[in-house]
PDB file of C-alpha atoms in Angstrom:
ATOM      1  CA  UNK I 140     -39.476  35.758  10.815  1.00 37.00           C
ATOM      2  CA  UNK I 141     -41.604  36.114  13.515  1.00 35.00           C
ATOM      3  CA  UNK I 142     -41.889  33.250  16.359  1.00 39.00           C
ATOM      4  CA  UNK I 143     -44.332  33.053  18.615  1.00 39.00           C
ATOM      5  CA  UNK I 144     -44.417  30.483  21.698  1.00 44.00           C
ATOM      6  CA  UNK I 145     -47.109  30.620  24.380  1.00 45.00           C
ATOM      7  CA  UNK I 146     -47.837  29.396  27.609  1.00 50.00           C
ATOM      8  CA  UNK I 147     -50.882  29.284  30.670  1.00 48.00           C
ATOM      9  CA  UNK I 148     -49.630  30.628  34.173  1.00 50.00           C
ATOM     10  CA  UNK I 149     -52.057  30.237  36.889  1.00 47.00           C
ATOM     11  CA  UNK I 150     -50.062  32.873  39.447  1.00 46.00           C
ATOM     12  CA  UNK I 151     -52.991  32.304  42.129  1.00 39.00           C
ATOM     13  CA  UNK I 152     -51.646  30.074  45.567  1.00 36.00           C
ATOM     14  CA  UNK I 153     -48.224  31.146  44.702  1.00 37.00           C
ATOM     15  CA  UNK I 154     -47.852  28.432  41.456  1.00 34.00           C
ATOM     16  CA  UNK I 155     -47.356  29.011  38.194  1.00 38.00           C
ATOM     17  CA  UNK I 156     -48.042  26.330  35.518  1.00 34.00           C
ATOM     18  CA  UNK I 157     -46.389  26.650  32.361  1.00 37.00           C
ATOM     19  CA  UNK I 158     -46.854  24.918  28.950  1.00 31.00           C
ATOM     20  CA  UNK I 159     -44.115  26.125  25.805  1.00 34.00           C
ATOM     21  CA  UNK I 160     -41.052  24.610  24.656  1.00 33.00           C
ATOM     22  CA  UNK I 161     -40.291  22.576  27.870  1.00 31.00           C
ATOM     23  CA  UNK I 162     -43.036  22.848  31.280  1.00 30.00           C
ATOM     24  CA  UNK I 163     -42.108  24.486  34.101  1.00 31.00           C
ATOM     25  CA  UNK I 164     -43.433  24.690  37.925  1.00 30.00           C
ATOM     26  CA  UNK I 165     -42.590  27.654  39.705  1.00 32.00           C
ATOM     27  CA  UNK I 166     -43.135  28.870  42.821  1.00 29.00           C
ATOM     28  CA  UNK I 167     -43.686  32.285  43.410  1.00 32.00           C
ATOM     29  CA  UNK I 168     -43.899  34.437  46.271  1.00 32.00           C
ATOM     30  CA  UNK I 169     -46.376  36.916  46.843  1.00 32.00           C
ATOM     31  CA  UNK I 170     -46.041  40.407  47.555  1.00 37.00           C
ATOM     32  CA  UNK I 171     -45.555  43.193  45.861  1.00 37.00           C
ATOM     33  CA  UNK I 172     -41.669  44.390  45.374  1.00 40.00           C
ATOM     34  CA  UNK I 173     -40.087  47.808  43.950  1.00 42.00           C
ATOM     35  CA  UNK I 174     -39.138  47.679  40.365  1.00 41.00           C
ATOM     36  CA  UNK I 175     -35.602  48.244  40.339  1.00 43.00           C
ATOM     37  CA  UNK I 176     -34.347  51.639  39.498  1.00 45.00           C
ATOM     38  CA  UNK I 177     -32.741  51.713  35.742  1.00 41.00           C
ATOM     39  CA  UNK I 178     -29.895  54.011  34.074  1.00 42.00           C
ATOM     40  CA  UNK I 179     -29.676  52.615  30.491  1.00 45.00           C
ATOM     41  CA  UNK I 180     -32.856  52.806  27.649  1.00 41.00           C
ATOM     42  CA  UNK I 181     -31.097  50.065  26.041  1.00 58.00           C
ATOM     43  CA  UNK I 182     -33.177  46.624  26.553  1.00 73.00           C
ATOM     44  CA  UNK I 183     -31.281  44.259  28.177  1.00 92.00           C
ATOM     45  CA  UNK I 184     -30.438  40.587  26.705  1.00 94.00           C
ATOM     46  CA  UNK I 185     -31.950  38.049  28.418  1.00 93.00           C
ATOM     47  CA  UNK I 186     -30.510  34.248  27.686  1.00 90.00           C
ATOM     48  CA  UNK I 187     -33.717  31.681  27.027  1.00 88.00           C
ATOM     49  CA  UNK I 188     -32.640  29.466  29.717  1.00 87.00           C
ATOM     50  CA  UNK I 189     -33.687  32.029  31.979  1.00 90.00           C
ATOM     51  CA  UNK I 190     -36.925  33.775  30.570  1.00 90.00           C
ATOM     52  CA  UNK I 191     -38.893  32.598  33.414  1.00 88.00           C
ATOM     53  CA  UNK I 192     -36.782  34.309  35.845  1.00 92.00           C
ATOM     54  CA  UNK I 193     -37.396  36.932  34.266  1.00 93.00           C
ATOM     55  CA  UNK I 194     -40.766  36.411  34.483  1.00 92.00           C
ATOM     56  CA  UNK I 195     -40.923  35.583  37.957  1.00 91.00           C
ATOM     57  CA  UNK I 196     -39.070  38.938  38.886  1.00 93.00           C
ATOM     58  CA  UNK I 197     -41.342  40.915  36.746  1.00 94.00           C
ATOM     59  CA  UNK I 198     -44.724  39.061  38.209  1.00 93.00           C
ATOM     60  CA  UNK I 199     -44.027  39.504  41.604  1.00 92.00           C
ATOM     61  CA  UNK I 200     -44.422  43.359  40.892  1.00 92.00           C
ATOM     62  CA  UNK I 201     -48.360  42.645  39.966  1.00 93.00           C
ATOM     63  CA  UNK I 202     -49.514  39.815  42.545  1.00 90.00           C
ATOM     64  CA  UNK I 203     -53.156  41.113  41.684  1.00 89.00           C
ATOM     65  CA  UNK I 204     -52.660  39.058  38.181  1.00 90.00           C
ATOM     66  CA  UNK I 205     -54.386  35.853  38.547  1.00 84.00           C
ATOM     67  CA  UNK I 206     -53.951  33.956  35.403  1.00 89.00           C
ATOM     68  CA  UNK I 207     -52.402  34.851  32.588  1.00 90.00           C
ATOM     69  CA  UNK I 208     -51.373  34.232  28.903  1.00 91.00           C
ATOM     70  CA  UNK I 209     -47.503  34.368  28.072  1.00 90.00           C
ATOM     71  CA  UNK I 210     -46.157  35.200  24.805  1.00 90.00           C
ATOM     72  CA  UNK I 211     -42.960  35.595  23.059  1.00 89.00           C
ATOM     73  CA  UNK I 212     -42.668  37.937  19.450  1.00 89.00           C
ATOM     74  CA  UNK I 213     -39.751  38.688  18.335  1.00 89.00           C
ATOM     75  CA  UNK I 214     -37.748  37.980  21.862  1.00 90.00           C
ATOM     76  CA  UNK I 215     -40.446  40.677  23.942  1.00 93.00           C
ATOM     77  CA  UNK I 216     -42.471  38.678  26.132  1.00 94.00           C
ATOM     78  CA  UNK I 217     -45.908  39.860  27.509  1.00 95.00           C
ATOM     79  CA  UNK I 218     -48.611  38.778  29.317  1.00 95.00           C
ATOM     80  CA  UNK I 219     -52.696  38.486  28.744  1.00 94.00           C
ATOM     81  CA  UNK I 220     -54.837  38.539  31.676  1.00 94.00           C
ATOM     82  CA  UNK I 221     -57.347  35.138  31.783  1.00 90.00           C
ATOM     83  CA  UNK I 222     -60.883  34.980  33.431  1.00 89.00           C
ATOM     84  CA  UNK I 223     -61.555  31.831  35.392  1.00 85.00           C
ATOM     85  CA  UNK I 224     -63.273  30.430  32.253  1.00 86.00           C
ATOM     86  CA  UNK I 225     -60.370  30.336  30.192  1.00 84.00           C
ATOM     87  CA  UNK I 226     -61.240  33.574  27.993  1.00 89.00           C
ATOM     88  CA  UNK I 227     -58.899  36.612  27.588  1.00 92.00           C
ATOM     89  CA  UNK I 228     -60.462  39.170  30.461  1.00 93.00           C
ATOM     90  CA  UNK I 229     -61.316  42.814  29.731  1.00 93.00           C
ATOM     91  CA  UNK I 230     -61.492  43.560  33.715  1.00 92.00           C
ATOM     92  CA  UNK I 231     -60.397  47.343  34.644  1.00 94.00           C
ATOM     93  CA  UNK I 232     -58.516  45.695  37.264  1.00 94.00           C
ATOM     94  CA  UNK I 233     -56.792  42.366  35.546  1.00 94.00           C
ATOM     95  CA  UNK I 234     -55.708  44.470  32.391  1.00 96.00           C
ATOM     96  CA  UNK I 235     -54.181  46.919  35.019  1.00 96.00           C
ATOM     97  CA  UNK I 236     -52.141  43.928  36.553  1.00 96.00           C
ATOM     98  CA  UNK I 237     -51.124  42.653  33.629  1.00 96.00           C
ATOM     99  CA  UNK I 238     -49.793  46.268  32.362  1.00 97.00           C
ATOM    100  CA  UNK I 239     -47.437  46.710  35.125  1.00 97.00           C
ATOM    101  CA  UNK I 240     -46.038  42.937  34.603  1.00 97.00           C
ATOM    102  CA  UNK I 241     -45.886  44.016  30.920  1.00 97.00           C
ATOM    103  CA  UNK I 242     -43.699  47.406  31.542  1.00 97.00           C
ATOM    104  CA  UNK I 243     -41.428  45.558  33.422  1.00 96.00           C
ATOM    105  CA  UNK I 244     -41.052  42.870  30.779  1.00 97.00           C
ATOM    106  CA  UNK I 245     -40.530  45.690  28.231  1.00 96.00           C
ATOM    107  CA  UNK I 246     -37.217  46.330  29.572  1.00 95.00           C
ATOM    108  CA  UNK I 247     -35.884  43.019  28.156  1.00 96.00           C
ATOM    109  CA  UNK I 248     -34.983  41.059  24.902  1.00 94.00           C
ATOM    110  CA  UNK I 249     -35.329  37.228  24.993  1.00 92.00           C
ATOM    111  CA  UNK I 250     -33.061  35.175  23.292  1.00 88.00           C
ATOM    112  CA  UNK I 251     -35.134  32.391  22.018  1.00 72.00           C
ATOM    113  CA  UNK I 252     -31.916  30.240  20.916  1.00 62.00           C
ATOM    114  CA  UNK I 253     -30.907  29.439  23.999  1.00 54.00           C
ATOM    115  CA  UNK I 254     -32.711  27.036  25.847  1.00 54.00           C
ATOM    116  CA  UNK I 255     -36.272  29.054  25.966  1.00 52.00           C
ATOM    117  CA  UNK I 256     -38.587  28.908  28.307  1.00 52.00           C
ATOM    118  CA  UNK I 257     -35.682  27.070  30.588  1.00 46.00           C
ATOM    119  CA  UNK I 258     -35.471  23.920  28.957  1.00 57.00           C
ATOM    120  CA  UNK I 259     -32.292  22.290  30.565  1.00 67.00           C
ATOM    121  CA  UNK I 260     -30.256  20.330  28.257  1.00 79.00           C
ATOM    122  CA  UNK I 261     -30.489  16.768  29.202  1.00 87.00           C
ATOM    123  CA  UNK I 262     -28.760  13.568  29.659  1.00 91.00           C
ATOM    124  CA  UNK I 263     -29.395   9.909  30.799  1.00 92.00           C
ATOM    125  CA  UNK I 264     -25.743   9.173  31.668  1.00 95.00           C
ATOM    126  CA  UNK I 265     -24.661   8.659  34.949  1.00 96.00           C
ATOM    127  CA  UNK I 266     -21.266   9.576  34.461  1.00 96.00           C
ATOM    128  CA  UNK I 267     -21.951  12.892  32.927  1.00 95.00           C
ATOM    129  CA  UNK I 268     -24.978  13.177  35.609  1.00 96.00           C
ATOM    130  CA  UNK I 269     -21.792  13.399  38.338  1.00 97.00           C
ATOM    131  CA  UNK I 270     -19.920  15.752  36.350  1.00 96.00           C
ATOM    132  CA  UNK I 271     -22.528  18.350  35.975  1.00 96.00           C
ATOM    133  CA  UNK I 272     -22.935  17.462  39.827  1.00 98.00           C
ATOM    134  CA  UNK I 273     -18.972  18.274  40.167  1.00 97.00           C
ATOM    135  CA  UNK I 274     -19.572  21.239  37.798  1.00 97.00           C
ATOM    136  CA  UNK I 275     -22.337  22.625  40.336  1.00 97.00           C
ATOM    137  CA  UNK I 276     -20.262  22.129  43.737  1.00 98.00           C
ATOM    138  CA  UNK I 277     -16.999  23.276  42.437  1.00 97.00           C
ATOM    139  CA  UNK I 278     -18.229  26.260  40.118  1.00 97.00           C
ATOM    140  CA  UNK I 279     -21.699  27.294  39.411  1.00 97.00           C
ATOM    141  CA  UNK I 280     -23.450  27.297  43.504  1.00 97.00           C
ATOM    142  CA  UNK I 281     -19.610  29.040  44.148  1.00 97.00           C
ATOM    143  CA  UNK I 282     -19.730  31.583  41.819  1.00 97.00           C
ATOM    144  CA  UNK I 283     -24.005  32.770  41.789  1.00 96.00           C
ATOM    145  CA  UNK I 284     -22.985  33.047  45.772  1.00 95.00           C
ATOM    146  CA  UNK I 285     -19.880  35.096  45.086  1.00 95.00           C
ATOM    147  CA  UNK I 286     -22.326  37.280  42.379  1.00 94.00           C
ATOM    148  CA  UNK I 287     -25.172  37.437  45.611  1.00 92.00           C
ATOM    149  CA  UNK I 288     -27.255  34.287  44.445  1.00 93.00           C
ATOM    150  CA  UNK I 289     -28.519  32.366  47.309  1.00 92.00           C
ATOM    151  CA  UNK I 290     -28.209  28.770  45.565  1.00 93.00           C
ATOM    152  CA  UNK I 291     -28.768  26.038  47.516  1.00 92.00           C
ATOM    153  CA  UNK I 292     -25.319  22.853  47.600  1.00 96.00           C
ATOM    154  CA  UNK I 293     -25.904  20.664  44.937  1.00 97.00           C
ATOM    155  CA  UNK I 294     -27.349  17.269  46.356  1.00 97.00           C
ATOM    156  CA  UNK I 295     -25.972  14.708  44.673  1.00 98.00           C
ATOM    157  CA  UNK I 296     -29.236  12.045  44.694  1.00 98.00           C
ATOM    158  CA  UNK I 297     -31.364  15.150  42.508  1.00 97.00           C
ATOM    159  CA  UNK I 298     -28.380  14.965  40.216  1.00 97.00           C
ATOM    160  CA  UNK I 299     -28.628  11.005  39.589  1.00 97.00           C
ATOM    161  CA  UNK I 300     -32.778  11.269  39.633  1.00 97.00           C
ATOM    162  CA  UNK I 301     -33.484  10.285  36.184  1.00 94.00           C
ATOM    163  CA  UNK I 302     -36.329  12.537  36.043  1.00 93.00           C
ATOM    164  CA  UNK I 303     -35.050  15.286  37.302  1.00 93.00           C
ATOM    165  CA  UNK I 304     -32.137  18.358  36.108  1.00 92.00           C
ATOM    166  CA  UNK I 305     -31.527  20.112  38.710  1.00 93.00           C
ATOM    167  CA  UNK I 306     -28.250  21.811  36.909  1.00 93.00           C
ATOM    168  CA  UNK I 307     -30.870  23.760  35.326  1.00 90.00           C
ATOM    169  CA  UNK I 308     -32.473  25.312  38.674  1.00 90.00           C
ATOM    170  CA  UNK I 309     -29.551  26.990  39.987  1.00 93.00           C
ATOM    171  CA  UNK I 310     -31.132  30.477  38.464  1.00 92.00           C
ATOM    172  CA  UNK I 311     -34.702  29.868  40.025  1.00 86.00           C
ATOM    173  CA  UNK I 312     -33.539  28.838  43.371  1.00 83.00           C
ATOM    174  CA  UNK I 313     -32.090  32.144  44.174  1.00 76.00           C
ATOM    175  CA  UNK I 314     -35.283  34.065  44.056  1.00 77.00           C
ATOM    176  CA  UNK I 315     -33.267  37.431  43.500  1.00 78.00           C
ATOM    177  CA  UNK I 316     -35.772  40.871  43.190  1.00 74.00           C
ATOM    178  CA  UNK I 317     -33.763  42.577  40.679  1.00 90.00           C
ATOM    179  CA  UNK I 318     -33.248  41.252  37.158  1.00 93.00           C
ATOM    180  CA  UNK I 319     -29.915  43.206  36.662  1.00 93.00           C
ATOM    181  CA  UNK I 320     -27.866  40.890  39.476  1.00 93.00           C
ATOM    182  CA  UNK I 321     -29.587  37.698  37.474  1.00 94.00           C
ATOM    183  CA  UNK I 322     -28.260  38.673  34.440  1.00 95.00           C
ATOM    184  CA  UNK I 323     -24.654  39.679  35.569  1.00 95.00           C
ATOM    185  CA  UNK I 324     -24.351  36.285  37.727  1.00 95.00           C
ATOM    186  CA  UNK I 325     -25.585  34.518  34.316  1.00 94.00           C
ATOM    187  CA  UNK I 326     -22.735  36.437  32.268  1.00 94.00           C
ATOM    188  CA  UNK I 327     -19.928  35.746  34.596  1.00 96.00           C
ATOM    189  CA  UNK I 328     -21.130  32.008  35.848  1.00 96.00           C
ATOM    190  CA  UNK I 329     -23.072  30.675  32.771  1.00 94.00           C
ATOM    191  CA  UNK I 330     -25.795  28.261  32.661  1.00 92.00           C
ATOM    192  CA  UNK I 331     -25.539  24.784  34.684  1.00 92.00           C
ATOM    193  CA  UNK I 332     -26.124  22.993  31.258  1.00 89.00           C
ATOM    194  CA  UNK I 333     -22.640  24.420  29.850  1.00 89.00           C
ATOM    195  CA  UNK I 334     -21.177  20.850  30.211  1.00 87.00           C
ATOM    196  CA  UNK I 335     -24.058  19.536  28.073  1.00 86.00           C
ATOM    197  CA  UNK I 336     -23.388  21.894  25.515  1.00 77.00           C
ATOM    198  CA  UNK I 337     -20.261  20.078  24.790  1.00 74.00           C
ATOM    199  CA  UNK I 338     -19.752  16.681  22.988  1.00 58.00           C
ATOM    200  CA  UNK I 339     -20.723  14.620  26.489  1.00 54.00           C
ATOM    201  CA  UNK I 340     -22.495  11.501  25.982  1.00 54.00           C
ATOM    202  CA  UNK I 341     -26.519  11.556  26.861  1.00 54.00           C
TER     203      UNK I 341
END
């Protein structure tokens, strides 16, 4: 069966605003950076809960791309470029933009069954609110440092902000250039939601 989930990114002032399962802000910086150099053909697995890295890596090679359509068939994500009215552009220069976002998007499989397009498990509870707090000071900002993530301490007030998640940021804090050490810190430290996963009260 194929699914399809789409979203509006507006890349221009460094901000992308996204509309799918769950919206996302993210803040990108601009400048173009070096795909990373590749050994396997294989496409790599990519876990939902961090497609937009991925897609933050992969725009940041293309900061000519303006605004953009984002789409997900059959876990291969891809990009349309937008004119300022809102209608798919046919610009030499936009569809070029988008293609080299699009090659380096190529290289990966989403998983849409787990958490896509980022959306952090969530819970109302205070008590569990600390312990995913805990969780983040004692294991996940530990562990994406020892893996070369940059991850800022957990503060505890984000964690008991009602409207915030922040154990689903640690991934788009680090602002790492090469998918590859994303995706091996995500296998050997997990997602920040893990605890959620779990019978926890919400």
């Amino acid at each position: 069966m194929i699914r399809r989930d789409r979203a509006l990114a507006l890349i221009g002032g460094g901000v992308v605003l996204a509309v799918a399962s769950a919206s996302l802000v993210v803040l990108l910086a601009h400048g173009a950076e070096a795909a990373p150099q590749r050994a396997e053909a294989a496409r790599d697995e990519v876990p939902g809960d961090i497609a937009w890295v991925l897609y933050d890596v992969c725009a940041r090679q293309s900061p000519s791309l303006i605004m953009a359509s984002i789409a997900v068939e059959d876990g291969r994500m891809t990009v349309r470029p937008f004119d300022e009215d809102g209608t798919m552009s046919e610009e030499p220069d936009a569809l070029a933009a988008a293609e080299i976002v699009n090659e380096c998007l190529d290289d990966y499989q989403v998983l849409e069954d787990t958490g896509f397009y980022a959306g952090a498990l969530w819970t109302n509870d205070v008590a569990t609110r600390l312990l995913l707090y805990d969780y983040g000071r004692r294991w996940m900002a530990p562990c994406l440092r020892g893996h070369g993530l940059p991850v800022d301490e957990p503060v505890l007030d984000a964690f008991l902000d009602p409207s915030d998640a922040p154990w689903g940021a640690y991934y788009f804090q680090a602002r790492v250039p090469a998918m590859e050490d994303v995706l091996e810190a995500r296998h050997a430290c997990g997602s920040g939601s893990d605890l959620l996963a779990r019978d926890m009260p919400g």
